[in-house]
């Protein structure tokens, strides 16, 4: 009986090692994507940004302030240059509005325009305000491993769920193993053609977490078109007043 118990304990120990090894080799891909989303967006977030849009013919730079409550609310206000200052974008749930101070009008953005460029950049309306959710609107499949700028990463294929309100036919995510920060994101249309690539660069400690301060979006279909978004003065998981997320706030003078 003693030998049988020792044998059972030994078998249980070996099976535990095998199961632990399998879990390490085959991590839960949904958990990886959720941790990546939270690492990037936090529960709340506020800060400033400088966006430089580059094309073969011209270049422009925008300065902005922004606030977000994940996953429901986003507010962005352009603060410079002077001719763009006061232009604002607000999202609450699936509803999105732009405010144009030149004509003093609030314009609702229909879902059909979520793929349109935001302020002439290579980021779309959906990219900036995240109306669709990688966590909830896509199914995820682990597709091996990759290396991005020396970081060991997971490679994840994200495919839209039936009927999900998404604008992309597929996304390919490269997520750093050490902390689940995204390093690269590839966007495909519904015909499987790669449209653009977003890389997350200049990762530094910010307000108690690692964060990529440079987001670089490069168009595949428009050679020479790219947009660099640089974040600064970031704060995470701090209370944000409810009045920020209102159409009245969109109209507030700078």
mmCIF file with all atom_site columns, C-alpha atoms in Angstrom, residues 67 75 77 86 88 99 243-244 247-254:
data_model
loop_
_atom_site.group_PDB
_atom_site.id
_atom_site.type_symbol
_atom_site.label_atom_id
_atom_site.label_alt_id
_atom_site.label_comp_id
_atom_site.label_asym_id
_atom_site.label_entity_id
_atom_site.label_seq_id
_atom_site.pdbx_PDB_ins_code
_atom_site.Cartn_x
_atom_site.Cartn_y
_atom_site.Cartn_z
_atom_site.occupancy
_atom_site.B_iso_or_equiv
_atom_site.pdbx_formal_charge
_atom_site.auth_seq_id
_atom_site.auth_comp_id
_atom_site.auth_asym_id
_atom_site.auth_atom_id
_atom_site.pdbx_PDB_model_num
ATOM 1  C CA . UNK A 1 67  ? -8.500  61.853 -21.416 1.00 0.00 ? 67  UNK A CA 1
ATOM 2  C CA . UNK A 1 75  ? -11.926 62.940 -25.249 1.00 0.00 ? 75  UNK A CA 1
ATOM 3  C CA . UNK A 1 77  ? -8.750  68.381 -27.785 1.00 0.00 ? 77  UNK A CA 1
ATOM 4  C CA . UNK A 1 86  ? -10.176 73.868 -30.050 1.00 0.00 ? 86  UNK A CA 1
ATOM 5  C CA . UNK A 1 88  ? -12.281 68.201 -30.294 1.00 0.00 ? 88  UNK A CA 1
ATOM 6  C CA . UNK A 1 99  ? -16.437 69.772 -32.690 1.00 0.00 ? 99  UNK A CA 1
ATOM 7  C CA . UNK A 1 243 ? -17.696 66.822 -17.021 1.00 0.00 ? 243 UNK A CA 1
ATOM 8  C CA . UNK A 1 244 ? -14.711 66.121 -19.311 1.00 0.00 ? 244 UNK A CA 1
ATOM 9  C CA . UNK A 1 247 ? -20.494 68.101 -25.618 1.00 0.00 ? 247 UNK A CA 1
ATOM 10 C CA . UNK A 1 248 ? -20.457 71.203 -23.433 1.00 0.00 ? 248 UNK A CA 1
ATOM 11 C CA . UNK A 1 249 ? -16.783 70.575 -22.719 1.00 0.00 ? 249 UNK A CA 1
ATOM 12 C CA . UNK A 1 250 ? -16.109 70.251 -26.452 1.00 0.00 ? 250 UNK A CA 1
ATOM 13 C CA . UNK A 1 251 ? -17.206 73.868 -26.883 1.00 0.00 ? 251 UNK A CA 1
ATOM 14 C CA . UNK A 1 252 ? -15.195 75.210 -23.954 1.00 0.00 ? 252 UNK A CA 1
ATOM 15 C CA . UNK A 1 253 ? -12.636 77.841 -25.048 1.00 0.00 ? 253 UNK A CA 1
ATOM 16 C CA . UNK A 1 254 ? -8.988  76.991 -24.546 1.00 0.00 ? 254 UNK A CA 1
#
